[in-house]
């Protein structure tokens, strides 16, 4: 697993610890005090780094290629997944899988963005950037969920919707805008979780939900830090400054009341332990679904409306 730049002090200490243990074993000498001291230093360094992550460092973690993707969470969290294909207009979109599943015994519709870990899979999944048919397929699935009174779980992980000429020709903006309107009125509970990247309208196209949650090291933004830096500073090297200024990390968005909760990850990021990350997601999503199911449809829709109407309010005190 390739370490990130800011993790280099941890890697160096782990290498030193391994050398100590190897020396103690090879020369059959007692170095328990040195090993204990090194382990303590390693633990202290990890705490110092991972408990004080900058927004840019969280962006790097969110993009880690070993981070669990949408279908990884489907495999670890959901049961009986039955994928459905096609938007009934153009075709299917492998960047946006979805279908029926069960979550803790609760029947749901789960859908979301899927990235790839190698070149072949990334080409198949279009790097997690959905086409218009992906958004139309997702709405078709959400309408099925409404018809059968099933909660919707939307798993967001995209740098943005696909910006190619073909997507424009097939009305990508209209497909996303249609989803925004229809999700606002959908008469069934919707829980959205930003797993890693939550980029612009590509994320928002499946993100109008009763509960918008984020994994601890995910980010959610109208533009990437690199894109913002290129516009404001005229160079992508200022991406770390842009990430900090835009308040795109989960802790910042929680303080601004733009999300409804943060799901804890294993120390160092979800890529360190997929099963713990999946277990945490499962418990939080289930609790929110139960809360929403306790509400009447009218109460739920009114609360959803007021939630998004409150975005952008300023406190001048």
PDB file of C-alpha atoms in Angstrom:
ATOM      1  CA  UNK A   1       0.000   0.000   0.000  1.00  0.00           C
ATOM      2  CA  UNK A   2       1.658   3.216  -1.181  1.00  0.00           C
ATOM      3  CA  UNK A   3       1.940   5.774   1.645  1.00  0.00           C
ATOM      4  CA  UNK A   4       0.835   9.383   1.227  1.00  0.00           C
ATOM      5  CA  UNK A   5       3.386  12.185   1.481  1.00  0.00           C
ATOM      6  CA  UNK A   6       2.431  13.252   4.986  1.00  0.00           C
ATOM      7  CA  UNK A   7       2.704   9.654   6.213  1.00  0.00           C
ATOM      8  CA  UNK A   8       6.466   9.465   5.589  1.00  0.00           C
ATOM      9  CA  UNK A   9       7.406   9.962   9.301  1.00  0.00           C
ATOM     10  CA  UNK A  10       5.186   6.977  10.153  1.00  0.00           C
ATOM     11  CA  UNK A  11       6.770   4.820   7.452  1.00  0.00           C
ATOM     12  CA  UNK A  12      10.274   5.705   8.671  1.00  0.00           C
ATOM     13  CA  UNK A  13       9.429   4.788  12.265  1.00  0.00           C
ATOM     14  CA  UNK A  14       7.794   1.524  11.184  1.00  0.00           C
ATOM     15  CA  UNK A  15      10.973   0.649   9.244  1.00  0.00           C
ATOM     16  CA  UNK A  16      13.130   1.409  12.289  1.00  0.00           C
ATOM     17  CA  UNK A  17      10.863  -0.687  14.497  1.00  0.00           C
ATOM     18  CA  UNK A  18      11.084  -3.599  12.070  1.00  0.00           C
ATOM     19  CA  UNK A  19      14.913  -3.348  12.095  1.00  0.00           C
ATOM     20  CA  UNK A  20      14.981  -3.390  15.892  1.00  0.00           C
ATOM     21  CA  UNK A  21      12.808  -6.478  16.067  1.00  0.00           C
ATOM     22  CA  UNK A  22      14.852  -8.215  13.374  1.00  0.00           C
ATOM     23  CA  UNK A  23      18.108  -7.393  15.186  1.00  0.00           C
ATOM     24  CA  UNK A  24      16.759  -8.627  18.517  1.00  0.00           C
ATOM     25  CA  UNK A  25      15.586 -11.874  16.970  1.00  0.00           C
ATOM     26  CA  UNK A  26      18.680 -12.435  14.809  1.00  0.00           C
ATOM     27  CA  UNK A  27      21.225 -11.729  17.532  1.00  0.00           C
ATOM     28  CA  UNK A  28      19.065 -13.193  20.295  1.00  0.00           C
ATOM     29  CA  UNK A  29      19.404 -10.156  22.555  1.00  0.00           C
ATOM     30  CA  UNK A  30      16.868  -8.455  24.763  1.00  0.00           C
ATOM     31  CA  UNK A  31      15.837  -5.162  23.199  1.00  0.00           C
ATOM     32  CA  UNK A  32      12.360  -5.009  24.691  1.00  0.00           C
ATOM     33  CA  UNK A  33      12.907  -1.554  26.200  1.00  0.00           C
ATOM     34  CA  UNK A  34      14.050  -0.115  22.873  1.00  0.00           C
ATOM     35  CA  UNK A  35      11.149  -1.799  21.056  1.00  0.00           C
ATOM     36  CA  UNK A  36       8.617  -0.497  23.577  1.00  0.00           C
ATOM     37  CA  UNK A  37      10.028   3.033  23.303  1.00  0.00           C
ATOM     38  CA  UNK A  38       9.895   2.890  19.503  1.00  0.00           C
ATOM     39  CA  UNK A  39       6.323   1.562  19.553  1.00  0.00           C
ATOM     40  CA  UNK A  40       5.330   4.419  21.842  1.00  0.00           C
ATOM     41  CA  UNK A  41       6.970   6.952  19.542  1.00  0.00           C
ATOM     42  CA  UNK A  42       5.213   5.399  16.544  1.00  0.00           C
ATOM     43  CA  UNK A  43       1.808   5.532  18.257  1.00  0.00           C
ATOM     44  CA  UNK A  44       2.394   9.146  19.287  1.00  0.00           C
ATOM     45  CA  UNK A  45       3.392  10.118  15.740  1.00  0.00           C
ATOM     46  CA  UNK A  46       0.311   8.440  14.266  1.00  0.00           C
ATOM     47  CA  UNK A  47      -1.964  10.257  16.709  1.00  0.00           C
ATOM     48  CA  UNK A  48      -0.290  13.572  16.007  1.00  0.00           C
ATOM     49  CA  UNK A  49      -0.657  13.194  12.230  1.00  0.00           C
ATOM     50  CA  UNK A  50      -4.070  11.570  11.929  1.00  0.00           C
ATOM     51  CA  UNK A  51      -5.796  13.701  14.571  1.00  0.00           C
ATOM     52  CA  UNK A  52      -4.612  16.930  12.963  1.00  0.00           C
ATOM     53  CA  UNK A  53      -5.232  16.278   9.286  1.00  0.00           C
ATOM     54  CA  UNK A  54      -5.537  19.320   7.026  1.00  0.00           C
ATOM     55  CA  UNK A  55      -8.361  19.514   4.452  1.00  0.00           C
ATOM     56  CA  UNK A  56      -5.843  18.804   1.671  1.00  0.00           C
ATOM     57  CA  UNK A  57      -4.568  15.722   3.459  1.00  0.00           C
ATOM     58  CA  UNK A  58      -8.156  14.493   3.766  1.00  0.00           C
ATOM     59  CA  UNK A  59      -8.578  15.033   0.022  1.00  0.00           C
ATOM     60  CA  UNK A  60      -5.523  12.842  -0.556  1.00  0.00           C
ATOM     61  CA  UNK A  61      -6.995  10.122   1.663  1.00  0.00           C
ATOM     62  CA  UNK A  62     -10.366  10.437  -0.103  1.00  0.00           C
ATOM     63  CA  UNK A  63      -8.626   9.691  -3.410  1.00  0.00           C
ATOM     64  CA  UNK A  64      -6.552   6.748  -2.160  1.00  0.00           C
ATOM     65  CA  UNK A  65      -6.789   3.902  -4.669  1.00  0.00           C
ATOM     66  CA  UNK A  66      -7.125   1.300  -1.900  1.00  0.00           C
ATOM     67  CA  UNK A  67     -10.019   3.143  -0.292  1.00  0.00           C
ATOM     68  CA  UNK A  68     -13.258   1.092  -0.322  1.00  0.00           C
ATOM     69  CA  UNK A  69     -15.457   2.024  -3.270  1.00  0.00           C
ATOM     70  CA  UNK A  70     -19.213   1.815  -3.675  1.00  0.00           C
ATOM     71  CA  UNK A  71     -19.355  -1.875  -4.616  1.00  0.00           C
ATOM     72  CA  UNK A  72     -16.949  -2.728  -1.773  1.00  0.00           C
ATOM     73  CA  UNK A  73     -19.456  -1.255   0.682  1.00  0.00           C
ATOM     74  CA  UNK A  74     -22.270  -3.087  -1.101  1.00  0.00           C
ATOM     75  CA  UNK A  75     -20.373  -6.356  -0.612  1.00  0.00           C
ATOM     76  CA  UNK A  76     -19.567  -5.725   3.068  1.00  0.00           C
ATOM     77  CA  UNK A  77     -22.707  -3.905   4.224  1.00  0.00           C
ATOM     78  CA  UNK A  78     -25.632  -5.107   2.104  1.00  0.00           C
ATOM     79  CA  UNK A  79     -27.036  -8.559   1.411  1.00  0.00           C
ATOM     80  CA  UNK A  80     -28.852 -10.047  -1.589  1.00  0.00           C
ATOM     81  CA  UNK A  81     -27.735  -7.300  -3.975  1.00  0.00           C
ATOM     82  CA  UNK A  82     -29.537  -7.584  -7.313  1.00  0.00           C
ATOM     83  CA  UNK A  83     -28.136  -5.116  -9.823  1.00  0.00           C
ATOM     84  CA  UNK A  84     -30.483  -3.506 -12.337  1.00  0.00           C
ATOM     85  CA  UNK A  85     -29.280  -2.057 -15.617  1.00  0.00           C
ATOM     86  CA  UNK A  86     -30.264   0.605 -18.107  1.00  0.00           C
ATOM     87  CA  UNK A  87     -32.066   3.938 -18.093  1.00  0.00           C
ATOM     88  CA  UNK A  88     -34.768   2.914 -20.633  1.00  0.00           C
ATOM     89  CA  UNK A  89     -33.647   5.770 -22.910  1.00  0.00           C
ATOM     90  CA  UNK A  90     -30.030   5.336 -24.057  1.00  0.00           C
ATOM     91  CA  UNK A  91     -28.423   2.407 -22.252  1.00  0.00           C
ATOM     92  CA  UNK A  92     -26.535   1.415 -19.139  1.00  0.00           C
ATOM     93  CA  UNK A  93     -23.777   3.263 -17.272  1.00  0.00           C
ATOM     94  CA  UNK A  94     -21.161   1.232 -15.443  1.00  0.00           C
ATOM     95  CA  UNK A  95     -20.087   4.315 -13.496  1.00  0.00           C
ATOM     96  CA  UNK A  96     -23.424   4.253 -11.639  1.00  0.00           C
ATOM     97  CA  UNK A  97     -24.393   0.722 -10.518  1.00  0.00           C
ATOM     98  CA  UNK A  98     -27.502   0.174  -8.436  1.00  0.00           C
ATOM     99  CA  UNK A  99     -30.242  -2.233  -7.563  1.00  0.00           C
ATOM    100  CA  UNK A 100     -32.241  -3.923  -4.814  1.00  0.00           C
ATOM    101  CA  UNK A 101     -30.573  -5.142  -1.617  1.00  0.00           C
ATOM    102  CA  UNK A 102     -31.184  -5.696   2.083  1.00  0.00           C
ATOM    103  CA  UNK A 103     -29.543  -3.776   4.898  1.00  0.00           C
ATOM    104  CA  UNK A 104     -29.852  -5.333   8.322  1.00  0.00           C
ATOM    105  CA  UNK A 105     -32.995  -7.118   7.190  1.00  0.00           C
ATOM    106  CA  UNK A 106     -34.437  -3.896   5.727  1.00  0.00           C
ATOM    107  CA  UNK A 107     -35.138  -4.006   1.981  1.00  0.00           C
ATOM    108  CA  UNK A 108     -33.605  -0.985   0.230  1.00  0.00           C
ATOM    109  CA  UNK A 109     -32.538   0.362  -3.132  1.00  0.00           C
ATOM    110  CA  UNK A 110     -28.816   1.130  -3.164  1.00  0.00           C
ATOM    111  CA  UNK A 111     -27.054   3.059  -5.920  1.00  0.00           C
ATOM    112  CA  UNK A 112     -23.935   5.156  -6.364  1.00  0.00           C
ATOM    113  CA  UNK A 113     -20.736   5.996  -8.189  1.00  0.00           C
ATOM    114  CA  UNK A 114     -18.160   3.282  -8.794  1.00  0.00           C
ATOM    115  CA  UNK A 115     -14.477   3.960  -9.522  1.00  0.00           C
ATOM    116  CA  UNK A 116     -11.800   1.540 -10.689  1.00  0.00           C
ATOM    117  CA  UNK A 117      -8.482   0.507  -9.165  1.00  0.00           C
ATOM    118  CA  UNK A 118      -6.586  -0.168 -12.375  1.00  0.00           C
ATOM    119  CA  UNK A 119      -6.643   1.162 -15.938  1.00  0.00           C
ATOM    120  CA  UNK A 120      -9.003  -1.520 -17.257  1.00  0.00           C
ATOM    121  CA  UNK A 121     -11.545  -1.041 -14.464  1.00  0.00           C
ATOM    122  CA  UNK A 122     -11.278   2.749 -14.618  1.00  0.00           C
ATOM    123  CA  UNK A 123     -12.090   2.657 -18.327  1.00  0.00           C
ATOM    124  CA  UNK A 124     -15.080   0.425 -17.586  1.00  0.00           C
ATOM    125  CA  UNK A 125     -16.278   2.704 -14.762  1.00  0.00           C
ATOM    126  CA  UNK A 126     -15.242   5.952 -16.510  1.00  0.00           C
ATOM    127  CA  UNK A 127     -13.207   6.914 -13.411  1.00  0.00           C
ATOM    128  CA  UNK A 128     -16.438   7.222 -11.415  1.00  0.00           C
ATOM    129  CA  UNK A 129     -17.773  10.032 -13.615  1.00  0.00           C
ATOM    130  CA  UNK A 130     -21.318   9.159 -14.626  1.00  0.00           C
ATOM    131  CA  UNK A 131     -22.970   9.886 -17.978  1.00  0.00           C
ATOM    132  CA  UNK A 132     -26.529  11.217 -18.378  1.00  0.00           C
ATOM    133  CA  UNK A 133     -27.844   7.656 -18.584  1.00  0.00           C
ATOM    134  CA  UNK A 134     -26.299   6.964 -15.168  1.00  0.00           C
ATOM    135  CA  UNK A 135     -28.365   9.713 -13.570  1.00  0.00           C
ATOM    136  CA  UNK A 136     -31.480   8.656 -15.465  1.00  0.00           C
ATOM    137  CA  UNK A 137     -30.919   5.070 -14.359  1.00  0.00           C
ATOM    138  CA  UNK A 138     -30.514   6.184 -10.756  1.00  0.00           C
ATOM    139  CA  UNK A 139     -33.813   8.063 -10.907  1.00  0.00           C
ATOM    140  CA  UNK A 140     -35.521   5.037 -12.453  1.00  0.00           C
ATOM    141  CA  UNK A 141     -34.325   3.001  -9.473  1.00  0.00           C
ATOM    142  CA  UNK A 142     -35.447   5.679  -7.016  1.00  0.00           C
ATOM    143  CA  UNK A 143     -38.902   5.696  -8.588  1.00  0.00           C
ATOM    144  CA  UNK A 144     -39.020   1.924  -8.089  1.00  0.00           C
ATOM    145  CA  UNK A 145     -38.056   2.464  -4.453  1.00  0.00           C
ATOM    146  CA  UNK A 146     -40.901   4.948  -4.083  1.00  0.00           C
ATOM    147  CA  UNK A 147     -43.346   2.548  -5.725  1.00  0.00           C
ATOM    148  CA  UNK A 148     -42.455  -0.276  -3.322  1.00  0.00           C
ATOM    149  CA  UNK A 149     -41.938   2.012  -0.303  1.00  0.00           C
ATOM    150  CA  UNK A 150     -38.258   1.148   0.043  1.00  0.00           C
ATOM    151  CA  UNK A 151     -35.606   3.497   1.489  1.00  0.00           C
ATOM    152  CA  UNK A 152     -32.932   4.737  -0.930  1.00  0.00           C
ATOM    153  CA  UNK A 153     -29.240   4.617   0.003  1.00  0.00           C
ATOM    154  CA  UNK A 154     -27.087   6.732  -2.336  1.00  0.00           C
ATOM    155  CA  UNK A 155     -23.316   6.234  -2.125  1.00  0.00           C
ATOM    156  CA  UNK A 156     -21.473   9.233  -3.592  1.00  0.00           C
ATOM    157  CA  UNK A 157     -17.881   8.968  -4.831  1.00  0.00           C
ATOM    158  CA  UNK A 158     -17.096  11.001  -7.942  1.00  0.00           C
ATOM    159  CA  UNK A 159     -14.782  13.793  -9.049  1.00  0.00           C
ATOM    160  CA  UNK A 160     -17.762  15.081 -11.045  1.00  0.00           C
ATOM    161  CA  UNK A 161     -20.174  14.134 -13.800  1.00  0.00           C
ATOM    162  CA  UNK A 162     -18.564  13.284 -17.145  1.00  0.00           C
ATOM    163  CA  UNK A 163     -17.872  16.549 -19.040  1.00  0.00           C
ATOM    164  CA  UNK A 164     -17.401  15.061 -22.513  1.00  0.00           C
ATOM    165  CA  UNK A 165     -19.114  16.153 -25.728  1.00  0.00           C
ATOM    166  CA  UNK A 166     -21.236  12.994 -25.832  1.00  0.00           C
ATOM    167  CA  UNK A 167     -22.552  13.680 -22.326  1.00  0.00           C
ATOM    168  CA  UNK A 168     -23.431  17.236 -23.342  1.00  0.00           C
ATOM    169  CA  UNK A 169     -25.195  15.967 -26.451  1.00  0.00           C
ATOM    170  CA  UNK A 170     -27.268  13.632 -24.288  1.00  0.00           C
ATOM    171  CA  UNK A 171     -28.159  16.465 -21.876  1.00  0.00           C
ATOM    172  CA  UNK A 172     -26.080  15.788 -18.767  1.00  0.00           C
ATOM    173  CA  UNK A 173     -27.156  19.085 -17.147  1.00  0.00           C
ATOM    174  CA  UNK A 174     -30.838  18.288 -17.716  1.00  0.00           C
ATOM    175  CA  UNK A 175     -30.422  14.769 -16.312  1.00  0.00           C
ATOM    176  CA  UNK A 176     -28.851  16.108 -13.112  1.00  0.00           C
ATOM    177  CA  UNK A 177     -31.365  18.957 -12.790  1.00  0.00           C
ATOM    178  CA  UNK A 178     -34.246  16.501 -13.206  1.00  0.00           C
ATOM    179  CA  UNK A 179     -32.816  14.350 -10.402  1.00  0.00           C
ATOM    180  CA  UNK A 180     -32.541  17.366  -8.096  1.00  0.00           C
ATOM    181  CA  UNK A 181     -36.210  18.168  -8.545  1.00  0.00           C
ATOM    182  CA  UNK A 182     -37.482  14.606  -8.350  1.00  0.00           C
ATOM    183  CA  UNK A 183     -35.388  13.671  -5.308  1.00  0.00           C
ATOM    184  CA  UNK A 184     -36.741  16.711  -3.479  1.00  0.00           C
ATOM    185  CA  UNK A 185     -40.248  15.282  -3.904  1.00  0.00           C
ATOM    186  CA  UNK A 186     -39.567  11.533  -3.671  1.00  0.00           C
ATOM    187  CA  UNK A 187     -42.000   9.972  -1.209  1.00  0.00           C
ATOM    188  CA  UNK A 188     -39.599   7.544   0.423  1.00  0.00           C
ATOM    189  CA  UNK A 189     -36.633   7.995   2.801  1.00  0.00           C
ATOM    190  CA  UNK A 190     -33.303   8.903   1.181  1.00  0.00           C
ATOM    191  CA  UNK A 191     -29.937   8.604   2.905  1.00  0.00           C
ATOM    192  CA  UNK A 192     -26.855   9.762   0.991  1.00  0.00           C
ATOM    193  CA  UNK A 193     -23.265   9.089   2.046  1.00  0.00           C
ATOM    194  CA  UNK A 194     -20.194  10.754   0.528  1.00  0.00           C
ATOM    195  CA  UNK A 195     -17.671   7.908   0.539  1.00  0.00           C
ATOM    196  CA  UNK A 196     -14.634   9.701  -0.876  1.00  0.00           C
ATOM    197  CA  UNK A 197     -14.915  12.420  -3.478  1.00  0.00           C
ATOM    198  CA  UNK A 198     -18.093  14.470  -3.666  1.00  0.00           C
ATOM    199  CA  UNK A 199     -17.533  16.588  -6.740  1.00  0.00           C
ATOM    200  CA  UNK A 200     -19.953  19.268  -7.906  1.00  0.00           C
ATOM    201  CA  UNK A 201     -23.241  18.445  -9.683  1.00  0.00           C
ATOM    202  CA  UNK A 202     -22.009  14.930 -10.299  1.00  0.00           C
ATOM    203  CA  UNK A 203     -22.326  14.298  -6.570  1.00  0.00           C
ATOM    204  CA  UNK A 204     -25.415  16.425  -6.043  1.00  0.00           C
ATOM    205  CA  UNK A 205     -27.254  14.503  -8.779  1.00  0.00           C
ATOM    206  CA  UNK A 206     -27.830  11.688  -6.255  1.00  0.00           C
ATOM    207  CA  UNK A 207     -27.315  13.800  -3.130  1.00  0.00           C
ATOM    208  CA  UNK A 208     -30.667  15.498  -2.444  1.00  0.00           C
ATOM    209  CA  UNK A 209     -31.490  13.391   0.596  1.00  0.00           C
ATOM    210  CA  UNK A 210     -33.216  13.485   3.971  1.00  0.00           C
ATOM    211  CA  UNK A 211     -29.855  12.692   5.541  1.00  0.00           C
ATOM    212  CA  UNK A 212     -26.566  13.677   3.908  1.00  0.00           C
ATOM    213  CA  UNK A 213     -23.662  11.939   5.651  1.00  0.00           C
ATOM    214  CA  UNK A 214     -19.927  11.907   4.993  1.00  0.00           C
ATOM    215  CA  UNK A 215     -17.160   9.501   5.758  1.00  0.00           C
ATOM    216  CA  UNK A 216     -14.620  11.150   8.060  1.00  0.00           C
ATOM    217  CA  UNK A 217     -12.008  11.684   5.327  1.00  0.00           C
ATOM    218  CA  UNK A 218     -14.301  12.446   2.402  1.00  0.00           C
ATOM    219  CA  UNK A 219     -14.761  15.848   0.805  1.00  0.00           C
ATOM    220  CA  UNK A 220     -17.802  17.540  -0.752  1.00  0.00           C
ATOM    221  CA  UNK A 221     -17.347  20.571  -2.966  1.00  0.00           C
ATOM    222  CA  UNK A 222     -18.625  22.523  -5.954  1.00  0.00           C
ATOM    223  CA  UNK A 223     -15.163  22.278  -7.533  1.00  0.00           C
ATOM    224  CA  UNK A 224     -11.957  20.343  -6.919  1.00  0.00           C
ATOM    225  CA  UNK A 225      -9.170  22.070  -4.966  1.00  0.00           C
ATOM    226  CA  UNK A 226      -7.002  21.955  -8.098  1.00  0.00           C
ATOM    227  CA  UNK A 227      -9.742  23.576 -10.171  1.00  0.00           C
ATOM    228  CA  UNK A 228     -10.278  26.313  -7.612  1.00  0.00           C
ATOM    229  CA  UNK A 229      -6.526  26.941  -7.385  1.00  0.00           C
ATOM    230  CA  UNK A 230      -6.240  27.190 -11.166  1.00  0.00           C
ATOM    231  CA  UNK A 231      -8.965  29.850 -11.214  1.00  0.00           C
ATOM    232  CA  UNK A 232      -7.990  31.944  -8.178  1.00  0.00           C
ATOM    233  CA  UNK A 233      -4.222  31.435  -7.961  1.00  0.00           C
ATOM    234  CA  UNK A 234      -3.617  30.597 -11.636  1.00  0.00           C
ATOM    235  CA  UNK A 235      -1.740  27.431 -10.641  1.00  0.00           C
ATOM    236  CA  UNK A 236      -2.711  23.994  -9.324  1.00  0.00           C
ATOM    237  CA  UNK A 237       0.152  24.024  -6.798  1.00  0.00           C
ATOM    238  CA  UNK A 238      -2.085  26.140  -4.554  1.00  0.00           C
ATOM    239  CA  UNK A 239      -4.585  23.265  -4.165  1.00  0.00           C
ATOM    240  CA  UNK A 240      -3.804  22.827  -0.433  1.00  0.00           C
ATOM    241  CA  UNK A 241      -4.644  26.497   0.195  1.00  0.00           C
ATOM    242  CA  UNK A 242      -7.815  26.162  -1.860  1.00  0.00           C
ATOM    243  CA  UNK A 243      -8.903  23.054   0.062  1.00  0.00           C
ATOM    244  CA  UNK A 244      -8.521  24.928   3.335  1.00  0.00           C
ATOM    245  CA  UNK A 245     -10.327  28.049   2.116  1.00  0.00           C
ATOM    246  CA  UNK A 246     -13.282  26.174   0.601  1.00  0.00           C
ATOM    247  CA  UNK A 247     -14.180  24.261   3.812  1.00  0.00           C
ATOM    248  CA  UNK A 248     -14.717  21.020   1.911  1.00  0.00           C
ATOM    249  CA  UNK A 249     -13.792  18.481   4.596  1.00  0.00           C
ATOM    250  CA  UNK A 250     -16.382  16.630   6.666  1.00  0.00           C
ATOM    251  CA  UNK A 251     -15.588  18.382   9.997  1.00  0.00           C
ATOM    252  CA  UNK A 252     -15.974  21.830   8.395  1.00  0.00           C
ATOM    253  CA  UNK A 253     -19.190  20.940   6.594  1.00  0.00           C
ATOM    254  CA  UNK A 254     -20.591  19.529   9.836  1.00  0.00           C
ATOM    255  CA  UNK A 255     -19.918  22.817  11.618  1.00  0.00           C
ATOM    256  CA  UNK A 256     -21.669  24.683   8.781  1.00  0.00           C
ATOM    257  CA  UNK A 257     -24.710  22.360   9.081  1.00  0.00           C
ATOM    258  CA  UNK A 258     -24.402  21.363   5.429  1.00  0.00           C
ATOM    259  CA  UNK A 259     -24.291  17.681   6.321  1.00  0.00           C
ATOM    260  CA  UNK A 260     -26.166  15.653   8.922  1.00  0.00           C
ATOM    261  CA  UNK A 261     -23.379  13.498  10.291  1.00  0.00           C
ATOM    262  CA  UNK A 262     -19.825  12.213   9.978  1.00  0.00           C
ATOM    263  CA  UNK A 263     -19.088   8.483   9.889  1.00  0.00           C
ATOM    264  CA  UNK A 264     -15.876   7.528  11.673  1.00  0.00           C
ATOM    265  CA  UNK A 265     -13.102   5.762   9.788  1.00  0.00           C
ATOM    266  CA  UNK A 266     -10.237   3.588  11.065  1.00  0.00           C
ATOM    267  CA  UNK A 267      -7.180   5.621  12.065  1.00  0.00           C
ATOM    268  CA  UNK A 268      -5.369   6.636   8.899  1.00  0.00           C
ATOM    269  CA  UNK A 269      -8.406   6.272   6.645  1.00  0.00           C
ATOM    270  CA  UNK A 270     -10.951   3.739   5.438  1.00  0.00           C
ATOM    271  CA  UNK A 271      -8.325   2.089   3.209  1.00  0.00           C
ATOM    272  CA  UNK A 272      -6.591   0.833   6.375  1.00  0.00           C
ATOM    273  CA  UNK A 273      -9.508  -1.473   7.260  1.00  0.00           C
ATOM    274  CA  UNK A 274     -12.446  -1.886   4.889  1.00  0.00           C
ATOM    275  CA  UNK A 275     -14.463  -3.975   7.332  1.00  0.00           C
ATOM    276  CA  UNK A 276     -14.388  -1.430  10.163  1.00  0.00           C
ATOM    277  CA  UNK A 277     -15.313   1.386   7.770  1.00  0.00           C
ATOM    278  CA  UNK A 278     -18.165  -0.707   6.373  1.00  0.00           C
ATOM    279  CA  UNK A 279     -19.442  -1.629   9.838  1.00  0.00           C
ATOM    280  CA  UNK A 280     -19.483   2.022  10.891  1.00  0.00           C
ATOM    281  CA  UNK A 281     -21.365   3.007   7.742  1.00  0.00           C
ATOM    282  CA  UNK A 282     -23.894   0.224   8.210  1.00  0.00           C
ATOM    283  CA  UNK A 283     -24.754   1.214  11.787  1.00  0.00           C
ATOM    284  CA  UNK A 284     -25.118   4.928  11.043  1.00  0.00           C
ATOM    285  CA  UNK A 285     -27.174   4.481   7.860  1.00  0.00           C
ATOM    286  CA  UNK A 286     -29.516   2.017   9.557  1.00  0.00           C
ATOM    287  CA  UNK A 287     -30.117   4.388  12.477  1.00  0.00           C
ATOM    288  CA  UNK A 288     -31.032   7.226  10.114  1.00  0.00           C
ATOM    289  CA  UNK A 289     -33.356   5.006   8.085  1.00  0.00           C
ATOM    290  CA  UNK A 290     -35.200   4.014  11.252  1.00  0.00           C
ATOM    291  CA  UNK A 291     -35.578   7.670  12.256  1.00  0.00           C
ATOM    292  CA  UNK A 292     -37.003   8.566   8.862  1.00  0.00           C
ATOM    293  CA  UNK A 293     -39.393   5.614   8.817  1.00  0.00           C
ATOM    294  CA  UNK A 294     -40.848   6.816  12.114  1.00  0.00           C
ATOM    295  CA  UNK A 295     -41.986  10.020  10.366  1.00  0.00           C
ATOM    296  CA  UNK A 296     -45.074  10.438   8.201  1.00  0.00           C
ATOM    297  CA  UNK A 297     -44.461  11.068   4.504  1.00  0.00           C
ATOM    298  CA  UNK A 298     -45.664  14.670   4.865  1.00  0.00           C
ATOM    299  CA  UNK A 299     -43.373  15.303   7.853  1.00  0.00           C
ATOM    300  CA  UNK A 300     -40.424  13.788   5.999  1.00  0.00           C
ATOM    301  CA  UNK A 301     -40.977  15.852   2.837  1.00  0.00           C
ATOM    302  CA  UNK A 302     -41.439  19.074   4.803  1.00  0.00           C
ATOM    303  CA  UNK A 303     -38.257  18.405   6.795  1.00  0.00           C
ATOM    304  CA  UNK A 304     -36.355  17.660   3.568  1.00  0.00           C
ATOM    305  CA  UNK A 305     -37.589  20.911   2.033  1.00  0.00           C
ATOM    306  CA  UNK A 306     -36.674  22.991   5.071  1.00  0.00           C
ATOM    307  CA  UNK A 307     -33.277  21.314   5.293  1.00  0.00           C
ATOM    308  CA  UNK A 308     -32.215  22.454   1.842  1.00  0.00           C
ATOM    309  CA  UNK A 309     -33.933  25.840   2.140  1.00  0.00           C
ATOM    310  CA  UNK A 310     -31.753  26.548   5.187  1.00  0.00           C
ATOM    311  CA  UNK A 311     -28.522  26.138   3.206  1.00  0.00           C
ATOM    312  CA  UNK A 312     -26.646  29.375   2.733  1.00  0.00           C
ATOM    313  CA  UNK A 313     -28.062  31.209   5.721  1.00  0.00           C
ATOM    314  CA  UNK A 314     -25.593  33.608   7.326  1.00  0.00           C
ATOM    315  CA  UNK A 315     -25.149  34.391  10.987  1.00  0.00           C
ATOM    316  CA  UNK A 316     -24.110  38.017  11.376  1.00  0.00           C
ATOM    317  CA  UNK A 317     -23.816  37.910  15.173  1.00  0.00           C
TER     318      UNK A 317
END
